[in-house]
Amino acid sequence: MKSEEIMEICMRRGFIFPSAEIYGGAAGLWDYGPLGTKMKNSWENLWRKHFLRLDPNFYEISTTNILPKPVFEGSGHLESFNDALAECNSCHSRFRADQLIEEKLRISSEGMNLDEIKKIIKEKNLRCPRCGGDLNVKFFNLMFRLELGAGESVKEAYLRPETAQGAYLAFKRAFNILRNKLPIGLAIIGKSFRNEISPRQGFYRLREFHQAELQIFFDPDKMNEHERFDEIRKKKLRIYSIEDRGKETREVKCEDMDLPKFYLYYMSKIQDFYLEILKLPKEMFRFRELDENERAFYNRIHWDFELNIESLGGYKEMGGIHYRTDHDLSGHQRVSKENLMVNINGKKFIPHVLELSFGIDRNLWALLDLGYEKEEERTVLKLPVNVAPYFCAVFPLMRKEELVKKAKELYNIISSEFSTMYDETGSIGKRYRRQDEIGTPYCITIDYDTLENDTVTLRDRDTMKQERVSIKEIIEILNKKLR
RNA sequence: GCGGCUGUAGUGUAGUGGCCAGCACUUGGGCCUUCCAAGCCCACGACCCGGGUUCGAAUCCCGGCAGCCGCACCA
């Protein structure tokens, strides 16, 4: 199995491993090791560089993981981010209570609280569909609950289930600080927490995970305009719409898409991130439109973007681009009683939100999956050059004093510019293979010719070909490869 | 959460009541070596956790934890 082989490398080489492993670990909790942390940092920095530059009024903020209970009344998570589970007392089968009610009684249970659901199941005498046993109804909220403080002053709080809320809560002040302009973008890269009932699929569904999200607040009257739309008008998006189900992914020019220009602009920039920044093969990427059952009720327009991940059995969600309307700000305005309207040239309104949301952990797994190749002679991780934990490695051909000295000198120079590994142990072949396995794109070897003419060999991970280059030019050459 | 299978160095495995718990790869050190996991020597390193049965448990029993598969769940 490919996923096990990748996981084996990840654990052996220090990309990721189970949290609290010496105590047996815990499902859905993973640590990043030395190499995984480098890779994650690189990915996050690429994301920042690409998305924060899209508008001069986009900024990154950093907000807390813990938020007091009323926040989630405003956001709707207390009411909606849970499932009423009906468990049979005799056969212990479990069912979604809301689905049961809808199927059997043909009425919508939306917005019902636990007592109402319990009452209806009792009144209508709903029984276990499997064995006819009694049903016991419980709420499973997917948020982790905490207590702030102690004793009588204790306050109920929750770990955030998405980074987004931090941006909505900070909106009023940030808008003011950033001089009352729309659109305004608030990005958050950080952790989120969901108490998944049963996290499976290894590294794909986690209980504590990382998100990179950008909340763009804008004037809904201007949704069908973007000042730079002309730049992307002819760009083809790879899409898999609701009508395309069962068919192939299509490529459609932005100008031919039946979506608002503001939305299309950011779709196109997301595709750029995967195809131009990370340089992934385009066949691996697509946007997938969600139907009404799949998307949250507040998302007016919702496309996921997916990568084709062999170890997870096909196209998998890497993130989504969500038009959330004014759902969040209005909810917070209603519960907090703060006025969250903006006043632009005398027009007062609650801005609407376009959310670009990325799951970082699963994106990294996708890169490991797409890069993993088992060749006849070697195992190699063909990671994008800009996220590989090490960009290059420096070796003396042999452990001879004069070669080692020269290699260390070169290492000192290069490592100030690039993430660089130095290695002098074992044979040169073994060192190349070691770097292949952790995805280092370039290896530089100092040999006896180096001592004569100041040239080194530069070896390419993917082709294993070497070229002889001058030390004087090495930084410039490497810089070109990184671009 | 339920059912089935499983758990021995970093990895893959051998060991079914008494073994100094064996092997290979990996890792570290040494010799050798002028470019792709060569060879030789040395070293580090494991019975998932807890309880029980037994003179004696990696091995049998119970519980827990974790993994895989199926069911359920996945805003």
GROMACS .gro file of C-alpha atoms in nm, chain A residues 19-426:
model
  408
   19SER     CA    1   0.167   1.242   1.903
   20ALA     CA    2   0.236   1.103   2.251
   21GLU     CA    3   0.370   0.792   2.086
   22ILE     CA    4   0.539   0.659   2.400
   23TYR     CA    5   0.197   0.651   2.564
   24GLY     CA    6   0.043   0.469   2.270
   25GLY     CA    7  -0.056   0.778   2.076
   26ALA     CA    8  -0.407   0.903   2.013
   27ALA     CA    9  -0.611   0.890   1.698
   28GLY     CA   10  -0.615   1.209   1.494
   29LEU     CA   11  -0.317   1.369   1.666
   30TRP     CA   12   0.015   1.394   1.483
   31ASP     CA   13   0.344   1.572   1.541
   32TYR     CA   14   0.565   1.727   1.277
   33GLY     CA   15   0.927   1.620   1.308
   34PRO     CA   16   1.235   1.818   1.198
   35LEU     CA   17   1.183   1.767   0.825
   36GLY     CA   18   0.805   1.796   0.835
   37THR     CA   19   0.829   2.125   1.022
   38LYS     CA   20   1.067   2.266   0.763
   39MET     CA   21   0.832   2.158   0.490
   40LYS     CA   22   0.527   2.303   0.662
   41ASN     CA   23   0.705   2.635   0.721
   42SER     CA   24   0.800   2.651   0.354
   43TRP     CA   25   0.447   2.576   0.241
   44GLU     CA   26   0.305   2.843   0.471
   45ASN     CA   27   0.554   3.098   0.347
   46LEU     CA   28   0.472   3.024  -0.016
   47TRP     CA   29   0.105   3.064   0.069
   48ARG     CA   30   0.169   3.398   0.238
   49LYS     CA   31   0.379   3.522  -0.048
   50HIS     CA   32   0.122   3.426  -0.309
   51PHE     CA   33  -0.208   3.520  -0.147
   52LEU     CA   34  -0.122   3.823   0.063
   53ARG     CA   35   0.018   3.992  -0.244
   54LEU     CA   36  -0.308   3.974  -0.436
   55ASP     CA   37  -0.434   4.298  -0.288
   56PRO     CA   38  -0.247   4.571  -0.100
   57ASN     CA   39  -0.521   4.562   0.162
   58PHE     CA   40  -0.463   4.198   0.258
   59TYR     CA   41  -0.298   4.132   0.592
   60GLU     CA   42  -0.215   3.839   0.812
   61ILE     CA   43  -0.334   3.838   1.172
   62SER     CA   44  -0.295   3.585   1.448
   63THR     CA   45  -0.585   3.515   1.679
   64THR     CA   46  -0.652   3.284   1.972
   65ASN     CA   47  -0.738   2.917   1.959
   66ILE     CA   48  -0.964   2.952   2.263
   67LEU     CA   49  -1.280   3.155   2.228
   68PRO     CA   50  -1.562   3.215   2.475
   69LYS     CA   51  -1.893   3.043   2.425
   70PRO     CA   52  -2.100   3.335   2.292
   71VAL     CA   53  -1.873   3.354   1.987
   72PHE     CA   54  -2.014   3.021   1.876
   73GLU     CA   55  -2.369   3.134   1.934
   74GLY     CA   56  -2.295   3.415   1.693
   75SER     CA   57  -2.120   3.189   1.443
   76GLY     CA   58  -2.388   2.922   1.463
   77HIS     CA   59  -2.147   2.646   1.557
   78LEU     CA   60  -2.319   2.562   1.885
   79GLU     CA   61  -2.641   2.503   1.704
   80SER     CA   62  -2.522   2.362   1.376
   81PHE     CA   63  -2.179   2.215   1.424
   82ASN     CA   64  -2.314   1.906   1.585
   83ASP     CA   65  -2.499   1.594   1.507
   84ALA     CA   66  -2.784   1.448   1.703
   85LEU     CA   67  -2.692   1.083   1.711
   86ALA     CA   68  -2.956   0.822   1.778
   87GLU     CA   69  -2.805   0.510   1.927
   88CYS     CA   70  -3.001   0.188   1.958
   89ASN     CA   71  -3.005   0.056   2.313
   90SER     CA   72  -3.009  -0.308   2.203
   91CYS     CA   73  -2.794  -0.342   1.890
   92HIS     CA   74  -2.588  -0.023   1.939
   93SER     CA   75  -2.622   0.083   1.578
   94ARG     CA   76  -2.596   0.456   1.537
   95PHE     CA   77  -2.791   0.687   1.312
   96ARG     CA   78  -2.807   1.056   1.248
   97ALA     CA   79  -3.125   1.156   1.427
   98ASP     CA   80  -3.200   1.437   1.183
   99GLN     CA   81  -3.177   1.204   0.885
  100LEU     CA   82  -3.398   0.951   1.060
  101ILE     CA   83  -3.663   1.213   1.123
  102GLU     CA   84  -3.647   1.337   0.767
  103GLU     CA   85  -3.664   0.991   0.614
  104LYS     CA   86  -3.934   0.843   0.832
  105LEU     CA   87  -4.151   1.147   0.899
  106ARG     CA   88  -4.077   1.355   0.593
  107ILE     CA   89  -4.031   1.668   0.801
  108SER     CA   90  -3.726   1.888   0.831
  109SER     CA   91  -3.548   1.885   1.166
  110GLU     CA   92  -3.337   2.186   1.083
  111GLY     CA   93  -3.293   2.420   1.375
  112MET     CA   94  -3.439   2.177   1.628
  113ASN     CA   95  -3.259   2.149   1.958
  114LEU     CA   96  -3.187   1.826   2.139
  115ASP     CA   97  -3.506   1.831   2.347
  116GLU     CA   98  -3.720   1.887   2.042
  117ILE     CA   99  -3.557   1.600   1.857
  118LYS     CA  100  -3.594   1.371   2.158
  119LYS     CA  101  -3.955   1.470   2.193
  120ILE     CA  102  -4.038   1.405   1.832
  121ILE     CA  103  -3.870   1.064   1.834
  122LYS     CA  104  -4.066   0.970   2.144
  123GLU     CA  105  -4.398   1.107   2.020
  124LYS     CA  106  -4.377   0.943   1.679
  125ASN     CA  107  -4.235   0.628   1.835
  126LEU     CA  108  -3.934   0.607   1.604
  127ARG     CA  109  -3.742   0.283   1.661
  128CYS     CA  110  -3.413   0.138   1.549
  129PRO     CA  111  -3.436   0.069   1.173
  130ARG     CA  112  -3.217  -0.238   1.215
  131CYS     CA  113  -3.366  -0.423   1.509
  132GLY     CA  114  -3.658  -0.216   1.632
  133GLY     CA  115  -3.495  -0.134   1.965
  134ASP     CA  116  -3.527   0.183   2.175
  135LEU     CA  117  -3.332   0.485   2.058
  136ASN     CA  118  -3.123   0.700   2.287
  137VAL     CA  119  -3.054   1.045   2.142
  138LYS     CA  120  -2.737   1.238   2.220
  139PHE     CA  121  -2.579   1.551   2.082
  140PHE     CA  122  -2.229   1.526   1.953
  141ASN     CA  123  -2.082   1.870   1.915
  142LEU     CA  124  -1.762   1.855   1.719
  143MET     CA  125  -1.605   2.137   1.922
  144PHE     CA  126  -1.380   2.077   2.223
  145ARG     CA  127  -1.525   2.241   2.532
  146LEU     CA  128  -1.309   2.409   2.794
  147GLU     CA  129  -1.353   2.601   3.113
  148LEU     CA  130  -1.188   2.938   3.162
  149GLY     CA  131  -1.103   3.013   3.523
  150ALA     CA  132  -1.231   2.829   3.826
  151GLY     CA  133  -1.503   2.828   4.085
  152GLU     CA  134  -1.793   3.065   4.050
  153SER     CA  135  -1.626   3.280   3.788
  154VAL     CA  136  -1.577   2.988   3.549
  155LYS     CA  137  -1.663   3.065   3.188
  156GLU     CA  138  -1.746   2.818   2.918
  157ALA     CA  139  -1.522   2.830   2.612
  158TYR     CA  140  -1.434   2.624   2.307
  159LEU     CA  141  -1.135   2.554   2.090
  160ARG     CA  142  -1.202   2.708   1.751
  161PRO     CA  143  -1.319   2.462   1.486
  162GLU     CA  144  -1.194   2.691   1.207
  163THR     CA  145  -0.953   2.984   1.204
  164ALA     CA  146  -1.209   3.197   1.022
  165GLN     CA  147  -1.394   3.316   1.331
  166GLY     CA  148  -1.085   3.502   1.452
  167ALA     CA  149  -1.099   3.718   1.143
  168TYR     CA  150  -1.470   3.796   1.183
  169LEU     CA  151  -1.421   3.891   1.546
  170ALA     CA  152  -1.128   4.116   1.458
  171PHE     CA  153  -1.305   4.268   1.160
  172LYS     CA  154  -1.441   4.585   1.316
  173ARG     CA  155  -1.109   4.692   1.466
  174ALA     CA  156  -0.898   4.579   1.171
  175PHE     CA  157  -1.122   4.764   0.926
  176ASN     CA  158  -1.077   5.076   1.131
  177ILE     CA  159  -0.702   5.040   1.173
  178LEU     CA  160  -0.659   4.974   0.803
  179ARG     CA  161  -0.845   5.297   0.723
  180ASN     CA  162  -1.194   5.185   0.632
  181LYS     CA  163  -1.132   5.037   0.290
  182LEU     CA  164  -1.300   4.752   0.108
  183PRO     CA  165  -1.211   4.497   0.004
  184ILE     CA  166  -1.005   4.403   0.302
  185GLY     CA  167  -0.848   4.063   0.354
  186LEU     CA  168  -0.759   3.905   0.687
  187ALA     CA  169  -0.553   3.589   0.669
  188ILE     CA  170  -0.493   3.350   0.953
  189ILE     CA  171  -0.254   3.060   0.953
  190GLY     CA  172  -0.301   2.849   1.260
  191LYS     CA  173  -0.454   2.556   1.433
  192SER     CA  174  -0.812   2.444   1.448
  193PHE     CA  175  -0.970   2.165   1.646
  194ARG     CA  176  -1.255   1.926   1.576
  195ASN     CA  177  -1.348   1.636   1.796
  196GLU     CA  178  -1.400   1.388   1.516
  197ILE     CA  179  -1.590   1.084   1.634
  198SER     CA  180  -1.356   0.854   1.451
  199PRO     CA  181  -1.063   1.007   1.263
  200ARG     CA  182  -0.945   0.761   1.000
  201GLN     CA  183  -0.743   0.777   0.683
  202GLY     CA  184  -0.412   0.843   0.858
  203PHE     CA  185  -0.310   1.200   0.809
  204TYR     CA  186  -0.620   1.320   0.625
  205ARG     CA  187  -0.875   1.379   0.897
  206LEU     CA  188  -0.723   1.511   1.220
  207ARG     CA  189  -0.853   1.631   1.552
  208GLU     CA  190  -0.598   1.909   1.576
  209PHE     CA  191  -0.499   2.048   1.240
  210HIS     CA  192  -0.358   2.348   1.058
  211GLN     CA  193  -0.546   2.584   0.834
  212ALA     CA  194  -0.447   2.872   0.615
  213GLU     CA  195  -0.750   3.088   0.554
  214LEU     CA  196  -0.808   3.423   0.393
  215GLN     CA  197  -1.132   3.606   0.465
  216ILE     CA  198  -1.201   3.874   0.209
  217PHE     CA  199  -1.464   4.131   0.311
  218PHE     CA  200  -1.624   4.314   0.021
  219ASP     CA  201  -1.923   4.513  -0.099
  220PRO     CA  202  -2.179   4.264  -0.236
  221ASP     CA  203  -2.291   4.517  -0.499
  222LYS     CA  204  -1.943   4.487  -0.648
  223MET     CA  205  -1.934   4.111  -0.660
  224ASN     CA  206  -1.935   4.096  -1.033
  225GLU     CA  207  -1.630   4.314  -1.072
  226HIS     CA  208  -1.261   4.287  -1.003
  227GLU     CA  209  -1.016   4.547  -1.121
  228ARG     CA  210  -0.771   4.284  -1.243
  229PHE     CA  211  -1.023   4.051  -1.406
  230ASP     CA  212  -0.879   4.116  -1.750
  231GLU     CA  213  -0.557   3.946  -1.644
  232ILE     CA  214  -0.740   3.620  -1.589
  233ARG     CA  215  -1.025   3.650  -1.841
  234LYS     CA  216  -0.866   3.400  -2.082
  235LYS     CA  217  -0.726   3.171  -1.814
  236LYS     CA  218  -0.869   2.823  -1.821
  237LEU     CA  219  -0.996   2.676  -1.498
  238ARG     CA  220  -1.004   2.301  -1.450
  239ILE     CA  221  -1.355   2.235  -1.330
  240TYR     CA  222  -1.582   1.951  -1.231
  241SER     CA  223  -1.927   2.101  -1.186
  242ILE     CA  224  -2.249   1.941  -1.066
  243GLU     CA  225  -2.346   1.871  -1.430
  244ASP     CA  226  -2.005   1.711  -1.490
  245ARG     CA  227  -2.064   1.431  -1.240
  246GLY     CA  228  -1.958   1.104  -1.392
  247LYS     CA  229  -1.773   1.286  -1.669
  248GLU     CA  230  -1.424   1.423  -1.717
  249THR     CA  231  -1.278   1.737  -1.571
  250ARG     CA  232  -1.320   2.025  -1.817
  251GLU     CA  233  -1.112   2.333  -1.886
  252VAL     CA  234  -1.316   2.650  -1.915
  253LYS     CA  235  -1.203   3.008  -1.966
  254CYS     CA  236  -1.286   3.237  -1.675
  255GLU     CA  237  -1.488   3.464  -1.903
  256ASP     CA  238  -1.708   3.169  -2.000
  257MET     CA  239  -1.782   3.068  -1.643
  258ASP     CA  240  -2.120   3.150  -1.496
  259LEU     CA  241  -1.978   3.286  -1.172
  260PRO     CA  242  -1.917   3.638  -1.035
  261LYS     CA  243  -1.592   3.798  -1.145
  262PHE     CA  244  -1.478   3.859  -0.790
  263TYR     CA  245  -1.513   3.488  -0.718
  264LEU     CA  246  -1.347   3.382  -1.042
  265TYR     CA  247  -1.045   3.599  -0.981
  266TYR     CA  248  -0.964   3.413  -0.661
  267MET     CA  249  -1.042   3.075  -0.813
  268SER     CA  250  -0.787   3.146  -1.077
  269LYS     CA  251  -0.528   3.251  -0.819
  270ILE     CA  252  -0.583   2.931  -0.624
  271GLN     CA  253  -0.522   2.729  -0.937
  272ASP     CA  254  -0.205   2.932  -0.996
  273PHE     CA  255  -0.083   2.839  -0.650
  274TYR     CA  256  -0.097   2.471  -0.737
  275LEU     CA  257   0.008   2.478  -1.100
  276GLU     CA  258   0.251   2.769  -1.115
  277ILE     CA  259   0.395   2.804  -0.766
  278LEU     CA  260   0.404   2.438  -0.665
  279LYS     CA  261   0.424   2.332  -1.033
  280LEU     CA  262   0.209   2.025  -0.988
  281PRO     CA  263   0.092   1.839  -1.301
  282LYS     CA  264  -0.236   2.001  -1.404
  283GLU     CA  265  -0.419   1.669  -1.444
  284MET     CA  266  -0.390   1.625  -1.068
  285PHE     CA  267  -0.587   1.940  -0.991
  286ARG     CA  268  -0.951   2.040  -1.026
  287PHE     CA  269  -1.226   2.254  -0.878
  288ARG     CA  270  -1.531   2.060  -0.771
  289GLU     CA  271  -1.868   2.223  -0.729
  290LEU     CA  272  -2.061   2.110  -0.423
  291ASP     CA  273  -2.431   2.041  -0.438
  292GLU     CA  274  -2.677   2.170  -0.182
  293ASN     CA  275  -2.654   1.867   0.044
  294GLU     CA  276  -2.278   1.887   0.065
  295ARG     CA  277  -2.233   2.251   0.143
  296ALA     CA  278  -2.305   2.444   0.459
  297PHE     CA  279  -2.632   2.631   0.437
  298TYR     CA  280  -2.464   2.972   0.458
  299ASN     CA  281  -2.236   2.908   0.160
  300ARG     CA  282  -2.411   3.064  -0.138
  301ILE     CA  283  -2.135   2.950  -0.376
  302HIS     CA  284  -1.902   2.670  -0.285
  303TRP     CA  285  -1.635   2.500  -0.491
  304ASP     CA  286  -1.370   2.279  -0.337
  305PHE     CA  287  -1.032   2.238  -0.492
  306GLU     CA  288  -0.897   1.888  -0.504
  307LEU     CA  289  -0.581   1.697  -0.580
  308ASN     CA  290  -0.575   1.343  -0.707
  309ILE     CA  291  -0.418   1.151  -0.422
  310GLU     CA  292  -0.350   0.790  -0.505
  311SER     CA  293  -0.287   0.687  -0.144
  312LEU     CA  294  -0.630   0.823  -0.046
  313GLY     CA  295  -0.813   0.671  -0.340
  314GLY     CA  296  -0.863   0.963  -0.579
  315TYR     CA  297  -0.950   1.329  -0.576
  316LYS     CA  298  -0.952   1.469  -0.224
  317GLU     CA  299  -1.048   1.810  -0.089
  318MET     CA  300  -0.750   2.038  -0.023
  319GLY     CA  301  -0.965   2.337   0.060
  320GLY     CA  302  -1.259   2.540  -0.053
  321ILE     CA  303  -1.358   2.879  -0.183
  322HIS     CA  304  -1.674   2.985  -0.007
  323TYR     CA  305  -1.903   3.278  -0.062
  324ARG     CA  306  -2.038   3.303   0.294
  325THR     CA  307  -2.251   3.613   0.233
  326ASP     CA  308  -2.295   3.825   0.548
  327HIS     CA  309  -2.377   3.518   0.753
  328ASP     CA  310  -2.087   3.548   0.995
  329LEU     CA  311  -2.077   3.922   1.054
  330SER     CA  312  -2.455   3.940   1.084
  331GLY     CA  313  -2.456   3.654   1.333
  332HIS     CA  314  -2.190   3.820   1.545
  333GLN     CA  315  -2.368   4.151   1.523
  334ARG     CA  316  -2.691   3.995   1.641
  335VAL     CA  317  -2.538   3.811   1.938
  336SER     CA  318  -2.271   4.061   2.044
  337LYS     CA  319  -2.496   4.366   1.986
  338GLU     CA  320  -2.196   4.539   1.828
  339ASN     CA  321  -2.263   4.733   1.513
  340LEU     CA  322  -2.055   4.560   1.245
  341MET     CA  323  -2.180   4.765   0.954
  342VAL     CA  324  -1.941   4.972   0.749
  343ASN     CA  325  -2.007   5.315   0.614
  344ILE     CA  326  -1.856   5.373   0.272
  345ASN     CA  327  -1.940   5.710   0.120
  346GLY     CA  328  -2.265   5.721   0.308
  347LYS     CA  329  -2.368   5.366   0.219
  348LYS     CA  330  -2.416   5.153   0.527
  349PHE     CA  331  -2.404   4.775   0.499
  350ILE     CA  332  -2.260   4.458   0.637
  351PRO     CA  333  -1.977   4.342   0.412
  352HIS     CA  334  -1.999   4.002   0.255
  353VAL     CA  335  -1.723   3.745   0.287
  354LEU     CA  336  -1.534   3.535   0.038
  355GLU     CA  337  -1.331   3.273   0.219
  356LEU     CA  338  -1.030   3.091   0.077
  357SER     CA  339  -0.972   2.797   0.305
  358PHE     CA  340  -0.682   2.550   0.292
  359GLY     CA  341  -0.615   2.244   0.506
  360ILE     CA  342  -0.238   2.257   0.546
  361ASP     CA  343  -0.177   1.906   0.674
  362ARG     CA  344  -0.361   1.737   0.392
  363ASN     CA  345  -0.191   1.964   0.140
  364LEU     CA  346   0.146   1.846   0.269
  365TRP     CA  347   0.035   1.484   0.255
  366ALA     CA  348  -0.075   1.541  -0.104
  367LEU     CA  349   0.271   1.669  -0.193
  368LEU     CA  350   0.431   1.364  -0.034
  369ASP     CA  351   0.192   1.139  -0.224
  370LEU     CA  352   0.240   1.309  -0.559
  371GLY     CA  353   0.617   1.314  -0.515
  372TYR     CA  354   0.661   0.957  -0.399
  373GLU     CA  355   0.816   0.727  -0.656
  374LYS     CA  356   0.962   0.386  -0.608
  375GLU     CA  357   1.207   0.331  -0.888
  376GLU     CA  358   1.403   0.016  -0.955
  377GLU     CA  359   1.717   0.145  -0.789
  378ARG     CA  360   1.585   0.398  -0.541
  379THR     CA  361   1.299   0.555  -0.356
  380VAL     CA  362   1.261   0.923  -0.434
  381LEU     CA  363   1.034   1.202  -0.313
  382LYS     CA  364   0.993   1.442  -0.603
  383LEU     CA  365   0.872   1.729  -0.388
  384PRO     CA  366   0.830   2.077  -0.534
  385VAL     CA  367   1.171   2.243  -0.504
  386ASN     CA  368   1.029   2.523  -0.292
  387VAL     CA  369   0.880   2.303  -0.019
  388ALA     CA  370   1.141   2.026   0.006
  389PRO     CA  371   1.287   2.030   0.360
  390TYR     CA  372   1.635   2.078   0.216
  391PHE     CA  373   1.689   2.258  -0.110
  392CYS     CA  374   2.040   2.124  -0.154
  393ALA     CA  375   2.311   1.914   0.005
  394VAL     CA  376   2.690   1.951   0.004
  395PHE     CA  377   2.926   1.651   0.010
  396PRO     CA  378   3.297   1.593  -0.008
  397LEU     CA  379   3.345   1.304  -0.249
  398MET     CA  380   3.540   1.121   0.020
  399ARG     CA  381   3.627   1.187   0.376
  400LYS     CA  382   3.973   1.329   0.297
  401GLU     CA  383   4.091   1.629   0.489
  402GLU     CA  384   4.137   1.861   0.191
  403LEU     CA  385   3.799   1.769   0.043
  404VAL     CA  386   3.619   1.798   0.376
  405LYS     CA  387   3.769   2.140   0.440
  406LYS     CA  388   3.662   2.269   0.100
  407ALA     CA  389   3.315   2.116   0.133
  408LYS     CA  390   3.258   2.278   0.471
  409GLU     CA  391   3.363   2.614   0.333
  410LEU     CA  392   3.112   2.579   0.053
  411TYR     CA  393   2.845   2.462   0.295
  412ASN     CA  394   2.896   2.774   0.504
  413ILE     CA  395   2.844   2.994   0.202
  414ILE     CA  396   2.545   2.813   0.054
  415SER     CA  397   2.361   2.748   0.379
  416SER     CA  398   2.329   3.122   0.436
  417GLU     CA  399   2.109   3.137   0.123
  418PHE     CA  400   1.935   2.800   0.110
  419SER     CA  401   1.822   2.525   0.340
  420THR     CA  402   2.126   2.300   0.306
  421MET     CA  403   2.234   1.960   0.437
  422TYR     CA  404   2.598   1.863   0.488
  423ASP     CA  405   2.695   1.496   0.482
  424GLU     CA  406   3.029   1.316   0.466
  425THR     CA  407   2.944   0.969   0.594
  426GLY     CA  408   2.939   0.646   0.395
   0.00000   0.00000   0.00000
